[in-house]
Amino acid sequence: FTVLPGRDVSGATLALFTARLHRPDVTTHKAVLQAIIYQLDKAIERVETQRNGLIFIYDMINSTYSNFDYELCVKILNLKGAFPARLKCVFIVSSPLWFRAPFAVLRLFVREKLRERHNQAKNRYSDVLCLDHSRVKLGLIGSDEATDYINGSFMD
């Protein structure tokens, strides 16, 4: 996993995971996740990354089934839902046939996570992330689930 020094045309930071270099039989999930989190933490220190988000490139050129780790993919997807950076898009380069079935399952999970994202309109600043620690918890008004918090950045 590498955060590339360049950016795309919109200013987004590019993160590259080269599948053929991943060896699940040698490297633990903890080590891979620590490396990813460290590099992403360094990337989001830059204001440009906070504003323009991340693009994740999953390079599967010359990878084999032995390079693929389904459990690690699920953990990375869970990280995506909890990490305070905007993931603009994911590009999968040269996915082999054996990858397409598990990816279809993962894609359904990602769609579900996107459906769960609501109340984004309460954060009126695109460069201020809507994080749990900046939320002011409120009681529900009736059964409207969109009234249970306001982001601290929304208040003047």
Coordinates of N, CA and C in Angstrom, one line a residue:
F1 N 0.9 -1.2 0.0 CA 0.0 0.0 0.0 C 0.9 1.2 0.0
T2 N 0.6 2.2 -0.9 CA 1.4 3.4 -1.0 C 0.4 4.6 -1.3
V3 N 0.7 5.7 -0.6 CA 0.0 6.9 -1.0 C 1.0 7.6 -2.0
L4 N 0.5 7.8 -3.2 CA 1.4 8.3 -4.2 C 1.6 9.8 -4.1
P5 N 2.8 10.3 -4.5 CA 3.1 11.8 -4.3 C 2.2 12.7 -5.2
G6 N 1.7 12.2 -6.3 CA 0.9 13.1 -7.2 C -0.6 13.1 -6.8
R7 N -1.3 13.9 -7.5 CA -2.8 14.0 -7.3 C -3.5 13.8 -8.6
D8 N -4.8 13.6 -8.6 CA -5.5 13.5 -9.8 C -5.9 15.0 -10.2
V9 N -6.6 15.2 -11.3 CA -6.9 16.5 -11.8 C -7.8 17.3 -10.9
S10 N -8.6 16.6 -10.1 CA -9.4 17.3 -9.1 C -8.7 17.6 -7.8
G11 N -7.5 17.2 -7.7 CA -6.7 17.4 -6.4 C -6.8 16.3 -5.4
A12 N -7.5 15.2 -5.7 CA -7.6 14.1 -4.8 C -6.3 13.4 -4.7
T13 N -6.0 12.9 -3.5 CA -4.9 12.1 -3.2 C -5.1 10.7 -3.7
L14 N -4.0 10.1 -4.3 CA -4.1 8.8 -4.9 C -3.4 7.7 -4.0
A15 N -4.2 6.7 -3.6 CA -3.6 5.6 -2.8 C -3.6 4.3 -3.6
L16 N -2.5 3.6 -3.6 CA -2.4 2.4 -4.5 C -2.1 1.2 -3.7
F17 N -2.9 0.2 -3.9 CA -2.7 -1.1 -3.3 C -2.3 -2.1 -4.4
T18 N -1.1 -2.6 -4.4 CA -0.6 -3.5 -5.5 C -0.8 -4.9 -5.0
A19 N -1.8 -5.6 -5.5 CA -2.2 -6.9 -5.0 C -1.1 -8.0 -5.1
R20 N -0.4 -8.0 -6.2 CA 0.6 -9.0 -6.4 C 1.7 -9.0 -5.3
L21 N 1.9 -7.8 -4.6 CA 2.9 -7.7 -3.6 C 2.4 -8.2 -2.2
H22 N 1.0 -8.4 -2.1 CA 0.5 -8.8 -0.8 C 0.6 -10.3 -0.7
R23 N 1.2 -10.7 0.5 CA 1.4 -12.1 0.8 C 0.6 -12.5 2.1
P24 N -0.6 -12.9 2.0 CA -1.4 -13.2 3.2 C -0.7 -14.3 4.1
D25 N 0.0 -15.2 3.5 CA 0.7 -16.3 4.3 C 1.9 -15.7 5.1
V26 N 2.3 -14.5 4.8 CA 3.5 -14.0 5.5 C 3.2 -12.8 6.3
T27 N 2.2 -12.0 5.9 CA 1.9 -10.7 6.6 C 0.5 -10.8 7.3
T28 N 0.5 -10.3 8.5 CA -0.8 -10.4 9.3 C -1.7 -9.2 8.9
H29 N -3.0 -9.4 9.2 CA -3.9 -8.3 8.9 C -3.5 -7.1 9.7
K30 N -3.1 -7.3 10.9 CA -2.7 -6.2 11.8 C -1.6 -5.3 11.2
A31 N -0.6 -6.0 10.7 CA 0.5 -5.2 10.0 C 0.1 -4.5 8.8
V32 N -0.8 -5.1 8.0 CA -1.2 -4.4 6.8 C -2.1 -3.2 7.2
L33 N -3.0 -3.4 8.1 CA -3.9 -2.3 8.5 C -3.2 -1.2 9.2
Q34 N -2.1 -1.5 10.0 CA -1.3 -0.5 10.6 C -0.6 0.4 9.5
A35 N -0.1 -0.3 8.5 CA 0.6 0.4 7.5 C -0.4 1.3 6.7
I36 N -1.6 0.8 6.4 CA -2.6 1.6 5.7 C -3.0 2.8 6.5
I37 N -3.3 2.6 7.8 CA -3.8 3.7 8.7 C -2.7 4.7 8.8
Y38 N -1.4 4.3 9.0 CA -0.4 5.3 9.2 C -0.3 6.2 7.9
Q39 N -0.2 5.5 6.8 CA -0.1 6.3 5.5 C -1.3 7.2 5.3
L40 N -2.5 6.7 5.6 CA -3.7 7.5 5.4 C -3.7 8.7 6.4
D41 N -3.3 8.4 7.6 CA -3.2 9.5 8.6 C -2.3 10.6 8.2
K42 N -1.1 10.2 7.6 CA -0.2 11.2 7.1 C -0.8 12.0 5.9
A43 N -1.6 11.3 5.1 CA -2.2 11.9 3.9 C -3.2 12.9 4.3
I44 N -4.0 12.6 5.3 CA -5.1 13.6 5.6 C -4.6 14.7 6.5
E45 N -3.3 14.7 6.9 CA -2.8 15.9 7.5 C -2.8 17.1 6.5
R46 N -2.7 16.8 5.3 CA -2.7 17.9 4.2 C -4.2 18.3 4.0
V47 N -4.3 19.6 4.0 CA -5.6 20.2 3.8 C -6.2 19.8 2.4
E48 N -5.3 19.7 1.4 CA -5.8 19.4 0.1 C -6.5 18.0 0.1
T49 N -6.0 17.1 0.8 CA -6.6 15.7 0.9 C -7.9 15.8 1.7
Q50 N -8.0 16.6 2.7 CA -9.2 16.8 3.5 C -10.3 17.4 2.6
R51 N -9.9 18.3 1.7 CA -10.9 18.9 0.9 C -11.3 18.1 -0.3
N52 N -10.3 17.5 -1.0 CA -10.5 16.8 -2.3 C -10.6 15.3 -2.2
G53 N -10.4 14.7 -1.0 CA -10.6 13.3 -0.8 C -9.5 12.4 -1.3
L54 N -9.9 11.1 -1.3 CA -8.9 10.1 -1.7 C -9.5 9.3 -2.9
I55 N -8.6 8.8 -3.7 CA -9.0 7.9 -4.8 C -8.1 6.6 -4.5
F56 N -8.8 5.5 -4.4 CA -8.1 4.2 -4.1 C -8.0 3.4 -5.4
I57 N -6.8 3.0 -5.7 CA -6.5 2.2 -6.9 C -6.1 0.8 -6.4
Y58 N -6.8 -0.2 -6.8 CA -6.5 -1.6 -6.4 C -5.9 -2.3 -7.7
D59 N -4.6 -2.3 -7.7 CA -3.9 -2.8 -8.9 C -3.8 -4.4 -8.8
M60 N -4.5 -5.1 -9.7 CA -4.5 -6.5 -9.6 C -3.7 -7.1 -10.8
I61 N -2.9 -6.3 -11.5 CA -2.1 -6.8 -12.6 C -1.1 -7.9 -12.1
N62 N -1.1 -9.0 -12.8 CA -0.3 -10.2 -12.4 C -0.5 -10.7 -11.0
S63 N -1.6 -10.5 -10.4 CA -1.9 -11.1 -9.1 C -2.6 -12.4 -9.3
T64 N -2.4 -13.3 -8.3 CA -3.0 -14.6 -8.3 C -4.0 -14.7 -7.1
Y65 N -4.7 -15.8 -7.1 CA -5.6 -16.1 -5.9 C -4.9 -16.1 -4.6
S66 N -3.6 -16.5 -4.6 CA -2.9 -16.5 -3.3 C -2.6 -15.1 -2.8
N67 N -2.7 -14.1 -3.6 CA -2.5 -12.7 -3.2 C -3.8 -12.1 -2.6
F68 N -4.9 -12.7 -2.8 CA -6.2 -12.2 -2.4 C -6.5 -12.7 -1.0
D69 N -7.1 -11.7 -0.2 CA -7.4 -12.0 1.2 C -8.8 -11.4 1.5
Y70 N -9.8 -12.2 1.4 CA -11.2 -11.7 1.5 C -11.4 -11.1 2.9
E71 N -10.9 -11.7 4.0 CA -11.1 -11.1 5.3 C -10.5 -9.8 5.4
L72 N -9.3 -9.6 4.8 CA -8.6 -8.3 4.8 C -9.5 -7.3 4.0
C73 N -10.0 -7.7 2.9 CA -10.9 -6.7 2.2 C -12.1 -6.2 3.0
V74 N -12.7 -7.1 3.7 CA -13.8 -6.8 4.6 C -13.3 -5.8 5.7
K75 N -12.2 -6.0 6.3 CA -11.6 -5.1 7.3 C -11.3 -3.8 6.7
I76 N -10.8 -3.7 5.5 CA -10.5 -2.4 4.8 C -11.8 -1.7 4.6
L77 N -12.8 -2.4 4.1 CA -14.1 -1.8 3.9 C -14.7 -1.2 5.2
N78 N -14.5 -1.9 6.3 CA -15.0 -1.4 7.6 C -14.2 -0.2 8.0
L79 N -12.9 -0.2 7.7 CA -12.1 1.0 7.9 C -12.6 2.2 7.1
K80 N -13.0 1.9 5.9 CA -13.5 3.0 5.0 C -14.7 3.7 5.7
G81 N -15.5 2.9 6.3 CA -16.7 3.5 6.9 C -16.4 4.3 8.2
A82 N -15.2 4.0 8.8 CA -14.9 4.7 10.1 C -13.8 5.7 9.9
F83 N -13.1 5.8 8.8 CA -12.0 6.7 8.6 C -12.5 8.0 8.2
P84 N -11.9 9.1 8.8 CA -12.4 10.5 8.6 C -11.9 11.1 7.3
A85 N -11.9 10.4 6.2 CA -11.5 10.9 4.9 C -12.5 10.5 3.9
R86 N -12.8 11.4 2.9 CA -13.8 11.1 1.9 C -13.1 10.3 0.8
L87 N -13.7 9.1 0.6 CA -13.2 8.2 -0.5 C -14.1 8.6 -1.7
K88 N -13.4 9.2 -2.7 CA -14.2 9.6 -3.9 C -14.5 8.5 -4.8
C89 N -13.6 7.6 -5.0 CA -13.9 6.4 -5.9 C -12.8 5.4 -5.7
V90 N -13.1 4.2 -6.2 CA -12.2 3.0 -6.1 C -12.1 2.5 -7.6
F91 N -10.8 2.4 -8.0 CA -10.6 1.8 -9.3 C -9.9 0.5 -9.1
I92 N -10.5 -0.5 -9.8 CA -9.9 -1.9 -9.8 C -9.3 -2.1 -11.1
V93 N -8.0 -2.3 -11.2 CA -7.3 -2.5 -12.4 C -7.0 -3.9 -12.7
S94 N -7.4 -4.4 -13.9 CA -7.2 -5.8 -14.4 C -7.7 -6.9 -13.4
S95 N -8.9 -6.8 -13.0 CA -9.4 -7.8 -12.1 C -9.6 -9.2 -12.8
P96 N -9.0 -10.2 -12.2 CA -9.1 -11.6 -12.8 C -10.6 -12.1 -12.6
L97 N -10.9 -13.2 -13.3 CA -12.2 -13.8 -13.3 C -12.6 -14.2 -11.9
W98 N -11.6 -14.8 -11.1 CA -11.9 -15.4 -9.8 C -12.2 -14.3 -8.8
F99 N -11.9 -13.0 -9.1 CA -12.2 -11.9 -8.2 C -13.6 -11.4 -8.3
R100 N -14.2 -11.6 -9.4 CA -15.5 -10.9 -9.7 C -16.6 -11.3 -8.8
A101 N -16.7 -12.6 -8.4 CA -17.8 -13.0 -7.5 C -17.7 -12.4 -6.1
P102 N -16.5 -12.6 -5.5 CA -16.4 -11.9 -4.1 C -16.6 -10.4 -4.2
F103 N -16.1 -9.8 -5.3 CA -16.3 -8.4 -5.4 C -17.7 -8.0 -5.5
A104 N -18.5 -8.8 -6.2 CA -20.0 -8.5 -6.3 C -20.6 -8.4 -4.9
V105 N -20.2 -9.3 -4.0 CA -20.6 -9.3 -2.6 C -20.2 -8.1 -1.9
L106 N -18.9 -7.7 -2.0 CA -18.3 -6.5 -1.4 C -19.0 -5.3 -1.9
R107 N -19.3 -5.2 -3.1 CA -20.0 -4.0 -3.7 C -21.4 -3.8 -3.1
L108 N -22.1 -4.9 -2.8 CA -23.4 -4.8 -2.2 C -23.2 -4.2 -0.8
F109 N -22.2 -4.6 -0.1 CA -21.9 -4.1 1.3 C -21.6 -2.6 1.2
V110 N -20.8 -2.2 0.2 CA -20.5 -0.7 0.1 C -21.8 0.1 -0.2
R111 N -22.7 -0.5 -1.1 CA -23.9 0.2 -1.4 C -24.7 0.4 -0.1
E112 N -24.8 -0.6 0.8 CA -25.5 -0.6 2.0 C -24.9 0.5 2.9
K113 N -23.6 0.6 3.0 CA -23.0 1.7 3.8 C -23.3 3.1 3.2
L114 N -23.4 3.2 1.9 CA -23.8 4.5 1.4 C -25.2 4.8 1.7
R115 N -26.1 3.8 1.7 CA -27.5 4.1 2.1 C -27.6 4.5 3.6
E116 N -26.7 4.0 4.4 CA -26.7 4.4 5.8 C -26.3 5.8 6.1
R117 N -25.6 6.4 5.1 CA -25.1 7.8 5.3 C -26.3 8.8 5.1
H118 N -26.6 9.4 6.2 CA -27.7 10.4 6.1 C -27.3 11.6 7.0
N119 N -28.0 12.6 7.0 CA -27.7 13.8 7.7 C -26.5 14.5 7.3
Q120 N -26.0 14.2 6.1 CA -24.8 14.9 5.6 C -25.1 16.4 5.3
A121 N -26.4 16.7 5.0 CA -26.8 18.1 4.7 C -26.6 19.0 5.9
K122 N -26.5 18.4 7.1 CA -26.3 19.3 8.3 C -24.9 19.8 8.4
N123 N -24.0 19.3 7.7 CA -22.6 19.8 7.6 C -22.5 20.7 6.4
R124 N -22.6 22.0 6.6 CA -22.6 22.9 5.4 C -21.2 23.2 4.9
Y125 N -20.1 22.8 5.5 CA -18.8 23.0 5.0 C -18.2 21.8 4.4
S126 N -17.8 21.8 3.2 CA -17.3 20.6 2.5 C -15.9 20.2 3.0
D127 N -15.2 21.2 3.6 CA -13.9 20.9 4.1 C -13.8 20.5 5.6
V128 N -15.0 20.5 6.3 CA -15.1 20.0 7.7 C -15.9 18.7 7.7
L129 N -15.2 17.7 8.2 CA -15.8 16.4 8.1 C -16.8 16.2 9.2
C130 N -17.8 15.4 8.9 CA -18.9 15.2 9.8 C -18.6 14.0 10.7
L131 N -17.9 14.2 11.8 CA -17.4 13.1 12.7 C -18.2 13.0 14.0
D132 N -18.2 11.8 14.5 CA -18.9 11.6 15.8 C -18.5 12.5 16.9
H133 N -17.2 12.7 17.1 CA -16.8 13.5 18.2 C -17.2 15.0 18.1
S134 N -17.6 15.5 17.0 CA -18.1 16.8 16.9 C -19.6 16.9 16.8
R135 N -20.3 15.8 17.1 CA -21.8 15.8 17.0 C -22.3 16.2 18.4
V136 N -23.4 17.0 18.4 CA -24.1 17.3 19.6 C -25.3 16.4 19.6
K137 N -25.4 15.4 20.6 CA -26.5 14.5 20.6 C -27.8 15.2 21.1
L138 N -28.9 14.9 20.4 CA -30.2 15.5 20.7 C -31.2 14.4 20.8
G139 N -32.3 14.6 21.4 CA -33.4 13.7 21.4 C -34.1 13.7 20.1
L140 N -34.8 12.6 19.8 CA -35.5 12.5 18.5 C -36.8 13.4 18.6
I141 N -37.2 14.0 17.5 CA -38.4 14.8 17.5 C -39.4 13.9 16.7
G142 N -40.3 13.3 17.5 CA -41.2 12.3 16.9 C -40.5 11.1 16.4
S143 N -40.7 10.6 15.2 CA -40.0 9.4 14.7 C -39.0 9.8 13.6
D144 N -38.7 11.1 13.5 CA -37.8 11.6 12.5 C -36.3 11.3 12.9
E145 N -35.7 10.3 12.3 CA -34.3 9.9 12.6 C -33.3 10.9 12.2
A146 N -33.7 11.9 11.4 CA -32.7 13.0 11.0 C -32.6 14.1 12.1
T147 N -33.2 13.9 13.2 CA -33.2 15.0 14.2 C -32.4 14.6 15.5
D148 N -31.6 13.5 15.4 CA -31.0 13.1 16.7 C -29.6 13.7 16.9
Y149 N -29.1 14.5 16.0 CA -27.8 15.2 16.3 C -27.7 16.4 15.4
I150 N -26.8 17.3 15.7 CA -26.4 18.4 14.8 C -24.9 18.4 14.9
N151 N -24.2 18.6 13.8 CA -22.8 18.6 13.8 C -22.3 19.9 14.4
G152 N -21.3 19.8 15.2 CA -20.8 21.0 15.9 C -20.3 22.1 14.9
S153 N -20.0 21.7 13.7 CA -19.5 22.7 12.7 C -20.7 23.5 12.1
F154 N -21.9 23.0 12.4 CA -23.1 23.6 11.8 C -23.5 24.8 12.6
M155 N -23.1 24.9 13.9 CA -23.5 25.9 14.8 C -22.6 27.2 14.6
D156 N -23.2 28.3 14.7 CA -22.4 29.6 14.6 C -22.0 30.1 15.9

